[in-house]
Tab-separated table of C-alpha atoms and ligand atoms in Angstrom:
chain	number	residue	atom	x	y	z
A	90	UNK	CA	-53.001	57.756	-53.671
A	91	UNK	CA	-50.161	57.777	-56.026
A	92	UNK	CA	-50.474	57.425	-60.031
A	93	UNK	CA	-49.869	54.073	-60.548
A	94	UNK	CA	-47.077	53.956	-62.566
A	95	UNK	CA	-46.019	51.080	-63.904
A	96	UNK	CA	-43.302	49.654	-63.541
A	97	UNK	CA	-40.480	52.023	-64.474
A	98	UNK	CA	-38.275	50.424	-67.627
A	99	UNK	CA	-35.768	49.002	-65.613
A	100	UNK	CA	-38.606	46.777	-63.061
A	101	UNK	CA	-40.311	43.862	-64.253
A	102	UNK	CA	-43.592	43.584	-65.049
A	103	UNK	CA	-45.610	42.791	-61.885
A	104	UNK	CA	-46.628	39.275	-63.984
A	105	UNK	CA	-43.173	38.770	-64.820
A	106	UNK	CA	-42.418	38.822	-61.118
A	107	UNK	CA	-45.476	37.159	-60.024
A	108	UNK	CA	-43.838	34.694	-62.448
A	109	UNK	CA	-40.413	34.585	-60.933
A	110	UNK	CA	-41.825	33.963	-57.431
A	111	UNK	CA	-43.165	31.274	-58.720
A	112	UNK	CA	-38.822	30.457	-59.958
A	113	UNK	CA	-38.223	30.671	-56.276
A	114	UNK	CA	-40.244	29.350	-54.619
A	115	UNK	CA	-39.669	25.399	-56.269
A	116	UNK	CA	-36.003	26.993	-55.813
A	117	UNK	CA	-36.524	26.913	-52.327
A	118	UNK	CA	-38.563	23.759	-52.499
A	119	UNK	CA	-35.560	22.440	-53.694
A	120	UNK	CA	-34.253	22.440	-50.089
A	121	UNK	CA	-35.378	20.351	-48.501
A	122	UNK	CA	-33.990	17.318	-46.055
A	123	UNK	CA	-36.197	14.939	-47.739
A	124	UNK	CA	-35.446	13.243	-51.225
A	125	UNK	CA	-39.361	13.097	-52.223
A	126	UNK	CA	-41.191	15.843	-50.691
A	127	UNK	CA	-40.558	18.985	-48.075
A	128	UNK	CA	-39.492	18.748	-44.894
A	129	UNK	CA	-36.833	22.545	-44.131
A	130	UNK	CA	-36.934	22.335	-40.314
A	131	UNK	CA	-35.251	25.315	-37.455
A	132	UNK	CA	-31.790	26.239	-38.496
A	133	UNK	CA	-31.281	22.663	-40.997
A	134	UNK	CA	-28.295	21.937	-43.667
A	135	UNK	CA	-31.833	23.006	-45.970
A	136	UNK	CA	-32.333	26.279	-43.956
A	137	UNK	CA	-27.891	27.544	-44.394
A	138	UNK	CA	-28.656	26.287	-48.741
A	139	UNK	CA	-31.747	29.003	-48.123
A	140	UNK	CA	-29.625	31.502	-46.676
A	141	UNK	CA	-27.213	31.042	-49.970
A	142	UNK	CA	-29.746	31.308	-52.538
A	143	UNK	CA	-32.183	33.851	-50.349
A	144	UNK	CA	-28.830	36.191	-49.717
A	145	UNK	CA	-27.481	36.123	-53.952
A	146	UNK	CA	-31.066	36.575	-54.883
A	147	UNK	CA	-30.814	39.652	-52.444
A	148	UNK	CA	-27.432	40.744	-53.415
A	149	UNK	CA	-28.694	41.039	-57.325
A	150	UNK	CA	-31.282	43.874	-55.442
A	151	UNK	CA	-28.296	45.766	-54.324
A	152	UNK	CA	-29.894	44.749	-50.604
A	153	UNK	CA	-27.372	44.135	-48.012
A	154	UNK	CA	-28.498	40.824	-46.525
A	155	UNK	CA	-27.794	39.775	-42.486
A	156	UNK	CA	-28.846	36.534	-40.685
A	157	UNK	CA	-29.308	37.178	-37.126
A	158	UNK	CA	-28.901	34.944	-33.912
A	159	UNK	CA	-32.519	33.338	-34.403
A	160	UNK	CA	-31.805	32.828	-37.932
A	161	UNK	CA	-34.422	34.469	-39.375
A	162	UNK	CA	-32.210	36.192	-42.191
A	163	UNK	CA	-33.225	39.194	-42.688
A	164	UNK	CA	-32.065	41.929	-46.570
A	165	UNK	CA	-32.716	45.956	-46.318
A	166	UNK	CA	-33.740	47.445	-49.600
A	167	UNK	CA	-32.018	50.568	-47.922
A	168	UNK	CA	-33.463	54.657	-47.505
A	169	UNK	CA	-30.763	56.559	-48.301
A	170	UNK	CA	-30.706	57.901	-45.430
A	171	UNK	CA	-29.226	55.431	-42.596
A	172	UNK	CA	-31.320	56.451	-39.842
A	173	UNK	CA	-34.977	55.653	-41.044
A	174	UNK	CA	-37.942	54.213	-39.628
A	175	UNK	CA	-38.083	50.231	-41.128
A	176	UNK	CA	-41.163	48.789	-43.082
A	177	UNK	CA	-41.298	45.073	-42.183
A	178	UNK	CA	-42.036	42.617	-44.636
A	179	UNK	CA	-41.754	38.533	-45.433
A	180	UNK	CA	-41.987	35.302	-43.593
A	181	UNK	CA	-41.816	32.658	-42.716
A	182	UNK	CA	-38.726	29.729	-44.390
A	183	UNK	CA	-38.853	26.364	-41.798
A	184	UNK	CA	-41.978	23.822	-43.255
A	185	UNK	CA	-44.244	20.773	-42.019
A	186	UNK	CA	-42.880	16.930	-43.484
A	187	UNK	CA	-45.215	17.507	-46.403
A	188	UNK	CA	-44.901	21.490	-46.737
A	189	UNK	CA	-46.448	22.512	-50.010
A	190	UNK	CA	-43.434	25.929	-52.223
A	191	UNK	CA	-45.918	28.167	-50.949
A	192	UNK	CA	-45.918	28.198	-47.312
A	193	UNK	CA	-44.263	31.490	-45.577
A	194	UNK	CA	-41.865	30.848	-48.668
A	195	UNK	CA	-44.274	33.057	-51.573
A	196	UNK	CA	-44.502	35.844	-48.601
A	197	UNK	CA	-40.559	35.839	-48.346
A	198	UNK	CA	-39.809	35.945	-51.915
A	199	UNK	CA	-43.362	37.799	-52.256
A	200	UNK	CA	-40.709	40.881	-50.323
A	201	UNK	CA	-38.231	40.789	-52.108
A	202	UNK	CA	-39.904	41.280	-55.868
A	203	UNK	CA	-41.791	44.226	-53.757
A	204	UNK	CA	-38.061	45.645	-53.751
A	205	UNK	CA	-37.068	44.161	-57.364
A	206	UNK	CA	-40.624	45.918	-58.324
A	207	UNK	CA	-39.753	49.680	-57.093
A	208	UNK	CA	-36.388	49.323	-59.294
A	209	UNK	CA	-34.309	52.631	-57.778
A	210	UNK	CA	-37.356	54.521	-56.172
A	211	UNK	CA	-35.839	56.641	-53.933
A	212	UNK	CA	-38.326	55.584	-50.566
A	213	UNK	CA	-38.772	57.953	-47.119
A	214	UNK	CA	-37.676	54.258	-45.437
A	215	UNK	CA	-36.045	51.128	-45.062
A	216	UNK	CA	-37.487	48.279	-46.597
A	217	UNK	CA	-36.639	44.790	-44.463
A	218	UNK	CA	-37.906	41.944	-46.156
A	219	UNK	CA	-37.417	39.111	-43.177
A	220	UNK	CA	-36.919	34.914	-43.424
A	221	UNK	CA	-37.865	34.198	-40.200
A	222	UNK	CA	-36.518	31.238	-39.531
A	223	UNK	CA	-39.078	29.240	-37.240
A	224	UNK	CA	-42.517	29.156	-37.315
A	225	UNK	CA	-44.103	26.345	-37.524
A	226	UNK	CA	-42.209	24.761	-34.085
A	227	UNK	CA	-41.745	21.075	-35.655
A	228	UNK	CA	-38.271	21.183	-34.776
A	229	UNK	CA	-38.686	22.186	-31.041
A	230	UNK	CA	-42.197	21.688	-30.785
A	231	UNK	CA	-42.234	25.868	-30.292
A	232	UNK	CA	-43.645	27.974	-33.082
A	233	UNK	CA	-42.290	31.889	-33.763
A	234	UNK	CA	-39.213	31.232	-32.123
A	235	UNK	CA	-38.248	33.876	-34.687
A	236	UNK	CA	-40.950	36.292	-34.835
A	237	UNK	CA	-40.554	36.182	-30.620
A	238	UNK	CA	-36.832	36.969	-31.463
A	239	UNK	CA	-37.759	39.912	-33.639
A	240	UNK	CA	-40.334	41.285	-31.075
A	241	UNK	CA	-38.489	40.855	-28.470
A	242	UNK	CA	-40.039	37.903	-26.853
A	243	UNK	CA	-37.556	35.099	-26.912
A	244	UNK	CA	-37.527	32.673	-24.350
A	245	UNK	CA	-33.815	31.550	-23.967
A	246	UNK	CA	-35.057	29.095	-20.534
A	247	UNK	CA	-36.074	27.654	-24.613
A	248	UNK	CA	-32.920	27.111	-25.475
A	249	UNK	CA	-32.564	23.891	-23.448
A	250	UNK	CA	-35.022	22.071	-25.277
A	251	UNK	CA	-34.372	19.368	-27.351
A	252	UNK	CA	-34.806	18.231	-30.847
A	253	UNK	CA	-35.650	13.942	-31.914
A	254	UNK	CA	-31.947	13.247	-31.809
A	255	UNK	CA	-31.578	14.682	-28.339
A	256	UNK	CA	-29.984	18.306	-29.674
A	257	UNK	CA	-30.520	21.355	-27.417
A	258	UNK	CA	-31.808	24.091	-29.310
A	259	UNK	CA	-28.536	25.935	-28.136
A	260	UNK	CA	-25.799	23.975	-28.884
A	261	UNK	CA	-28.314	23.555	-33.280
A	262	UNK	CA	-28.063	27.765	-32.770
A	263	UNK	CA	-24.370	27.841	-32.131
A	264	UNK	CA	-23.473	25.060	-34.993
A	265	UNK	CA	-25.264	27.672	-37.306
A	266	UNK	CA	-23.214	30.130	-36.343
A	267	UNK	CA	-24.786	31.895	-34.348
A	268	UNK	CA	-24.420	32.803	-30.990
A	269	UNK	CA	-27.826	32.541	-28.702
A	270	UNK	CA	-27.367	34.708	-26.049
A	271	UNK	CA	-26.667	37.283	-28.400
A	272	UNK	CA	-31.027	37.260	-29.134
A	273	UNK	CA	-32.358	39.353	-27.371
A	274	UNK	CA	-30.552	41.306	-29.561
A	275	UNK	CA	-31.817	40.539	-32.821
A	276	UNK	CA	-35.321	42.499	-32.061
A	277	UNK	CA	-36.317	45.618	-33.471
A	278	UNK	CA	-37.219	48.560	-31.689
A	279	UNK	CA	-41.409	49.540	-32.311
A	280	UNK	CA	-39.950	53.082	-32.768
A	281	UNK	CA	-37.347	52.088	-35.625
A	282	UNK	CA	-40.899	50.518	-37.553
A	283	UNK	CA	-43.798	51.892	-39.379
A	284	UNK	CA	-45.306	48.190	-40.168
A	285	UNK	CA	-45.070	44.778	-40.665
A	286	UNK	CA	-47.109	43.745	-43.419
A	287	UNK	CA	-47.290	39.145	-44.441
A	288	UNK	CA	-47.942	38.159	-47.135
A	289	UNK	CA	-49.194	34.514	-46.965
A	290	UNK	CA	-51.504	32.077	-49.523
A	291	UNK	CA	-55.290	31.849	-47.444
A	292	UNK	CA	-54.685	28.198	-46.871
A	293	UNK	CA	-58.846	28.317	-47.292
A	294	UNK	CA	-61.211	28.224	-49.438
A	295	UNK	CA	-62.881	31.614	-48.644
A	296	UNK	CA	-61.001	33.880	-51.049
A	297	UNK	CA	-61.338	31.184	-54.131
A	298	UNK	CA	-65.809	30.981	-53.231
A	299	UNK	CA	-65.844	34.518	-53.085
A	300	UNK	CA	-63.312	34.680	-56.603
A	301	UNK	CA	-61.075	36.358	-55.000
A	302	UNK	CA	-57.679	36.841	-55.602
A	303	UNK	CA	-56.472	38.439	-52.567
A	304	UNK	CA	-58.048	39.481	-48.864
A	305	UNK	CA	-57.001	41.487	-45.858
A	306	UNK	CA	-56.669	39.797	-42.574
A	307	UNK	CA	-59.254	40.982	-40.078
A	308	UNK	CA	-57.914	38.883	-37.699
A	309	UNK	CA	-55.808	35.230	-37.184
A	310	UNK	CA	-56.992	32.982	-34.023
A	311	UNK	CA	-56.084	31.373	-31.234
A	312	UNK	CA	-54.614	28.922	-30.687
A	313	UNK	CA	-54.353	25.934	-27.411
A	314	UNK	CA	-51.399	23.451	-28.330
A	315	UNK	CA	-51.154	21.675	-25.596
A	316	UNK	CA	-49.679	17.861	-25.268
A	317	UNK	CA	-51.318	15.114	-23.687
A	318	UNK	CA	-50.585	11.619	-22.130
A	319	UNK	CA	-52.917	7.873	-20.652
A	320	UNK	CA	-50.608	6.144	-18.267
A	321	UNK	CA	-52.197	2.728	-18.251
A	322	UNK	CA	-50.149	-0.549	-17.316
A	323	UNK	CA	-48.235	-3.055	-20.123
A	324	UNK	CA	-49.463	-6.574	-20.260
A	325	UNK	CA	-49.481	-9.770	-22.648
A	326	UNK	CA	-51.936	-9.144	-25.343
A	327	UNK	CA	-52.118	-12.630	-25.124
A	328	UNK	CA	-53.165	-14.138	-21.349
A	329	UNK	CA	-54.371	-10.737	-20.245
A	330	UNK	CA	-57.965	-10.739	-19.589
A	331	UNK	CA	-59.890	-7.841	-22.273
A	332	UNK	CA	-61.071	-6.914	-19.042
A	333	UNK	CA	-60.077	-5.318	-16.693
A	334	UNK	CA	-57.182	-4.183	-19.092
A	335	UNK	CA	-55.390	-0.727	-18.399
A	336	UNK	CA	-54.675	-0.474	-22.261
A	337	UNK	CA	-53.704	3.059	-22.742
A	338	UNK	CA	-54.378	3.371	-26.702
A	339	UNK	CA	-58.047	1.955	-26.044
A	340	UNK	CA	-58.298	5.175	-23.362
A	341	UNK	CA	-56.720	7.824	-25.949
A	342	UNK	CA	-59.028	6.435	-28.490
A	343	UNK	CA	-61.632	7.756	-26.857
A	344	UNK	CA	-60.353	10.759	-26.509
A	345	UNK	CA	-59.456	11.698	-30.613
A	346	UNK	CA	-62.635	10.748	-30.870
A	347	UNK	CA	-64.302	13.375	-28.402
A	348	UNK	CA	-62.089	15.846	-30.217
A	349	UNK	CA	-63.026	15.928	-33.015
A	350	UNK	CA	-66.761	15.616	-31.810
A	351	UNK	CA	-65.942	19.125	-29.518
A	352	UNK	CA	-64.029	20.148	-33.117
A	353	UNK	CA	-67.924	19.301	-35.323
A	354	UNK	CA	-70.088	20.402	-32.614
A	355	UNK	CA	-68.826	24.159	-31.406
A	356	UNK	CA	-69.730	26.929	-34.647
A	357	UNK	CA	-65.698	28.269	-35.391
A	358	UNK	CA	-63.685	25.687	-34.112
A	359	UNK	CA	-60.781	23.430	-35.181
A	360	UNK	CA	-59.991	20.694	-32.911
A	361	UNK	CA	-57.389	18.195	-34.536
A	362	UNK	CA	-54.931	15.458	-32.758
A	363	UNK	CA	-51.929	15.444	-34.887
A	364	UNK	CA	-49.008	13.714	-32.927
A	365	UNK	CA	-49.811	10.042	-31.361
A	366	UNK	CA	-46.462	8.747	-29.684
A	367	UNK	CA	-47.386	4.727	-28.366
A	368	UNK	CA	-45.281	2.608	-25.505
A	369	UNK	CA	-44.039	0.206	-26.273
A	370	UNK	CA	-45.286	-0.288	-29.282
A	371	UNK	CA	-45.265	-2.361	-30.396
A	372	UNK	CA	-47.866	-5.966	-30.962
A	373	UNK	CA	-47.809	-8.324	-28.719
A	374	UNK	CA	-48.133	-6.028	-25.521
A	375	UNK	CA	-50.725	-3.649	-24.364
A	376	UNK	CA	-49.851	-0.591	-24.343
A	377	UNK	CA	-48.627	1.391	-20.927
A	378	UNK	CA	-48.091	4.736	-21.590
A	379	UNK	CA	-49.853	7.004	-24.980
A	380	UNK	CA	-48.862	10.300	-25.513
A	381	UNK	CA	-51.346	13.113	-27.970
A	382	UNK	CA	-51.203	16.460	-29.196
A	383	UNK	CA	-53.854	18.561	-29.264
A	384	UNK	CA	-54.119	21.557	-31.976
A	385	UNK	CA	-57.189	23.663	-30.422
A	386	UNK	CA	-58.131	27.170	-32.302
A	387	UNK	CA	-60.956	29.396	-32.252
A	388	UNK	CA	-61.175	32.981	-32.864
A	389	UNK	CA	-62.643	33.935	-29.773
A	390	UNK	CA	-60.426	32.873	-26.707
A	391	UNK	CA	-62.503	32.412	-24.671
A	392	UNK	CA	-65.148	29.200	-26.183
A	393	UNK	CA	-61.664	28.202	-27.349
A	394	UNK	CA	-60.250	27.963	-23.847
A	395	UNK	CA	-63.581	26.937	-22.251
A	396	UNK	CA	-63.493	24.084	-25.463
A	397	UNK	CA	-59.974	22.833	-23.595
A	398	UNK	CA	-61.338	22.220	-20.400
A	399	UNK	CA	-63.663	20.164	-21.325
A	400	UNK	CA	-61.440	18.563	-23.414
A	401	UNK	CA	-59.419	17.612	-20.142
A	402	UNK	CA	-62.401	16.696	-18.258
A	403	UNK	CA	-64.129	14.677	-20.294
A	404	UNK	CA	-60.015	12.787	-20.595
A	405	UNK	CA	-59.679	12.121	-16.785
A	406	UNK	CA	-63.765	10.848	-17.539
A	407	UNK	CA	-62.049	8.586	-19.558
A	408	UNK	CA	-59.415	7.906	-17.119
A	409	UNK	CA	-62.011	6.576	-14.607
A	410	UNK	CA	-63.308	4.915	-16.853
A	411	UNK	CA	-59.942	2.747	-18.255
A	412	UNK	CA	-58.455	2.710	-14.374
A	413	UNK	CA	-56.498	4.783	-16.652
A	414	UNK	CA	-53.804	8.062	-15.200
A	415	UNK	CA	-54.017	11.569	-17.672
A	416	UNK	CA	-51.782	14.417	-17.571
A	417	UNK	CA	-51.592	17.585	-19.216
A	418	UNK	CA	-47.574	17.701	-20.185
A	419	UNK	CA	-47.415	20.945	-21.505
A	420	UNK	CA	-49.873	24.097	-22.826
A	421	UNK	CA	-48.998	26.934	-25.303
A	422	UNK	CA	-51.562	29.056	-25.361
A	423	UNK	CA	-51.872	31.983	-28.460
A	424	UNK	CA	-54.346	34.396	-27.939
A	425	UNK	CA	-56.514	35.726	-30.860
A	426	UNK	CA	-54.771	38.610	-32.381
A	427	UNK	CA	-56.609	41.367	-33.795
A	428	UNK	CA	-55.014	42.820	-36.647
A	429	UNK	CA	-54.006	46.423	-36.692
A	430	UNK	CA	-56.399	48.910	-37.718
A	431	UNK	CA	-54.818	51.668	-39.779
A	432	UNK	CA	-51.943	49.601	-41.689
A	433	UNK	CA	-55.546	47.727	-42.930
A	434	UNK	CA	-57.297	50.618	-44.052
A	435	UNK	CA	-54.446	51.424	-45.938
A	436	UNK	CA	-54.257	48.267	-47.715
A	437	UNK	CA	-58.071	48.128	-48.456
A	438	UNK	CA	-56.957	51.546	-50.025
A	439	UNK	CA	-53.712	50.816	-51.916
A	440	UNK	CA	-56.334	47.715	-53.200
A	441	UNK	CA	-58.937	50.187	-53.880
A	442	UNK	CA	-55.444	51.988	-55.920
A	443	UNK	CA	-55.434	49.028	-57.959
A	444	UNK	CA	-59.155	48.856	-58.715
A	445	UNK	CA	-59.080	45.055	-56.739
A	446	UNK	CA	-61.662	44.359	-54.433
A	447	UNK	CA	-59.703	43.157	-50.992
A	448	UNK	CA	-62.227	40.512	-49.308
A	449	UNK	CA	-61.708	40.693	-45.184
A	450	UNK	CA	-61.215	38.077	-43.540
A	451	UNK	CA	-60.396	35.675	-40.623
A	452	UNK	CA	-57.023	33.226	-40.431
A	453	UNK	CA	-57.470	30.418	-39.065
A	454	UNK	CA	-53.682	30.060	-39.552
A	455	UNK	CA	-51.076	31.613	-37.550
A	456	UNK	CA	-48.568	32.777	-38.822
A	457	UNK	CA	-45.461	34.788	-37.818
A	458	UNK	CA	-47.490	38.405	-37.853
A	459	UNK	CA	-49.791	36.784	-34.403
A	460	UNK	CA	-46.147	37.476	-33.100
A	461	UNK	CA	-44.937	41.057	-34.934
A	462	UNK	CA	-49.096	42.750	-33.906
A	463	UNK	CA	-47.963	42.162	-30.057
A	464	UNK	CA	-44.558	45.072	-31.266
A	465	UNK	CA	-45.856	46.740	-34.164
A	466	UNK	CA	-48.878	48.344	-36.439
A	467	UNK	CA	-48.825	44.511	-38.390
A	468	UNK	CA	-51.465	42.491	-41.270
A	469	UNK	CA	-51.293	40.151	-43.946
A	470	UNK	CA	-51.838	41.020	-47.536
A	471	UNK	CA	-53.833	37.037	-48.565
A	472	UNK	CA	-53.131	35.662	-51.165
A	473	UNK	CA	-56.000	33.335	-53.218
A	474	UNK	CA	-55.401	29.525	-53.977
A	475	UNK	CA	-57.679	27.398	-55.826
A	476	UNK	CA	-58.193	25.270	-53.844
A	477	UNK	CA	-56.911	26.141	-50.146
A	478	UNK	CA	-54.817	23.295	-49.758
A	479	UNK	CA	-51.898	23.607	-47.353
A	480	UNK	CA	-49.493	21.493	-45.014
A	481	UNK	CA	-49.688	18.718	-48.215
A	482	UNK	CA	-47.951	18.672	-51.578
A	483	UNK	CA	-51.337	20.297	-53.661
A	484	UNK	CA	-50.383	23.600	-51.643
A	485	UNK	CA	-50.930	25.239	-55.097
A	486	UNK	CA	-51.526	29.256	-56.058
A	487	UNK	CA	-51.994	31.354	-59.578
A	488	UNK	CA	-49.245	33.994	-60.218
A	489	UNK	CA	-51.970	36.076	-61.857
A	490	UNK	CA	-53.114	36.564	-57.784
A	491	UNK	CA	-49.794	36.375	-56.516
A	492	UNK	CA	-49.327	39.498	-58.982
A	493	UNK	CA	-52.398	41.325	-58.084
A	494	UNK	CA	-50.931	40.688	-54.477
A	495	UNK	CA	-48.207	42.442	-55.183
A	496	UNK	CA	-49.773	45.985	-56.479
A	497	UNK	CA	-51.194	46.259	-53.646
A	498	UNK	CA	-48.071	45.533	-51.303
A	499	UNK	CA	-46.277	48.108	-53.573
A	500	UNK	CA	-49.515	50.097	-54.349
A	501	UNK	CA	-49.108	50.525	-50.475
A	502	UNK	CA	-45.687	51.272	-50.218
A	503	UNK	CA	-45.905	54.274	-52.680
A	504	UNK	CA	-48.716	56.039	-50.405
A	505	UNK	CA	-47.389	55.378	-47.948
A	506	UNK	CA	-43.473	57.410	-49.006
A	507	UNK	CA	-45.668	59.778	-50.480
A	508	UNK	CA	-48.145	60.148	-47.941
A	509	UNK	CA	-44.722	60.373	-45.112
A	510	UNK	CA	-43.548	63.220	-48.468
A	511	UNK	CA	-46.488	64.823	-48.518
A	512	UNK	CA	-45.660	65.757	-44.328
A	513	UNK	CA	-42.908	66.472	-44.854
B	639	LIG	O1	-49.949	25.907	-37.051
B	639	LIG	C1	-50.060	27.015	-37.874
B	639	LIG	O2	-51.485	27.858	-37.790
B	639	LIG	C2	-48.773	27.620	-39.469
B	639	LIG	O3	-49.328	26.976	-40.026
B	639	LIG	N1	-47.905	27.726	-38.452
B	640	LIG	MN1	-47.514	26.684	-41.918
B	641	LIG	MN1	-47.681	29.349	-42.564
């Protein structure tokens, strides 16, 4: 183990670094599509502002900054050897509507803080801090676009997807000054990457209940994201008898209740209908078409798929009962992903070197690490969230817990460097 040398005189203390992380998160939170609250979608104008701010911080750190053609912002803390391998870290810069300040963004600014904490230390690898461009999937209903590009799994077919305003992904990428056809060349080669470690707030209460500041993620739960539709027949609200109506919204409402029941009945399952679009959505017309999202998660892929299948069967039963049609418009699956055992062990060792106990835990939330694990040795450090609130403005985090997370991340890097240097 590297002796945990306190940061050299030219580097701030971990507490100072942590407070700088909070300041950076606050500064990036101001870059929003909304005047009140946070919304920063894929390649939006506020994302351009986030890139500019972050590139200034990278320049101060002597990092080389670039934006790849999928819109990922990448800052490199270069090793002396140009051909040195690469340690990747960071997290996503996009947000859900009404987000907190820390989901994704904290992991990115902790990557910058890691560079800050290393001062002029010469390492046998580059450190690339990635601000992933689109993890939430809000704008084009396609999550993890940035990490798909980094892992070489971006499907150019997606360029024809359109956002709520009708803009194609292709035109949005071009409008940001990027070249969609070059996205495949944004991928890192597995041979050049040592590992990817993503720091992220926990977004749950496990660490706070265990009264521990940091966790090491064992696995990320799989998720099914589907879009379904109930189709009935519109009619006059005042003249159409209550029976036999073909009311798409009555059917949809029955199913939403079943989704919630399933989430409660199946241990470890999370089932949510977060999006609903009612047509024609006026008060005096019986709804003829209701489009709903389904977000279902479980760490066991078999249970997840079985639960989704059962919910679709229940929907078909409701459709027969209400004499409406049920259609599955889209289904996106992401399997549960185990984090890399070797890197996890190294992170636990780094925590122990810092006299810290790190908790082993599962992530119910999806992360870019879930994609990155398909191509690189990948692990995650979770930072305690006192109240476990996320995807909500009240999301919070303590500077002292960020400091502990930084301590572990830096120690992991120093141990890695020592291991490489001693193996020659
Ligand atoms: O939905 C999620 O799990 C993550 O916030 N993208
Ligand atoms: Mn999120
Ligand atoms: Mn996130």
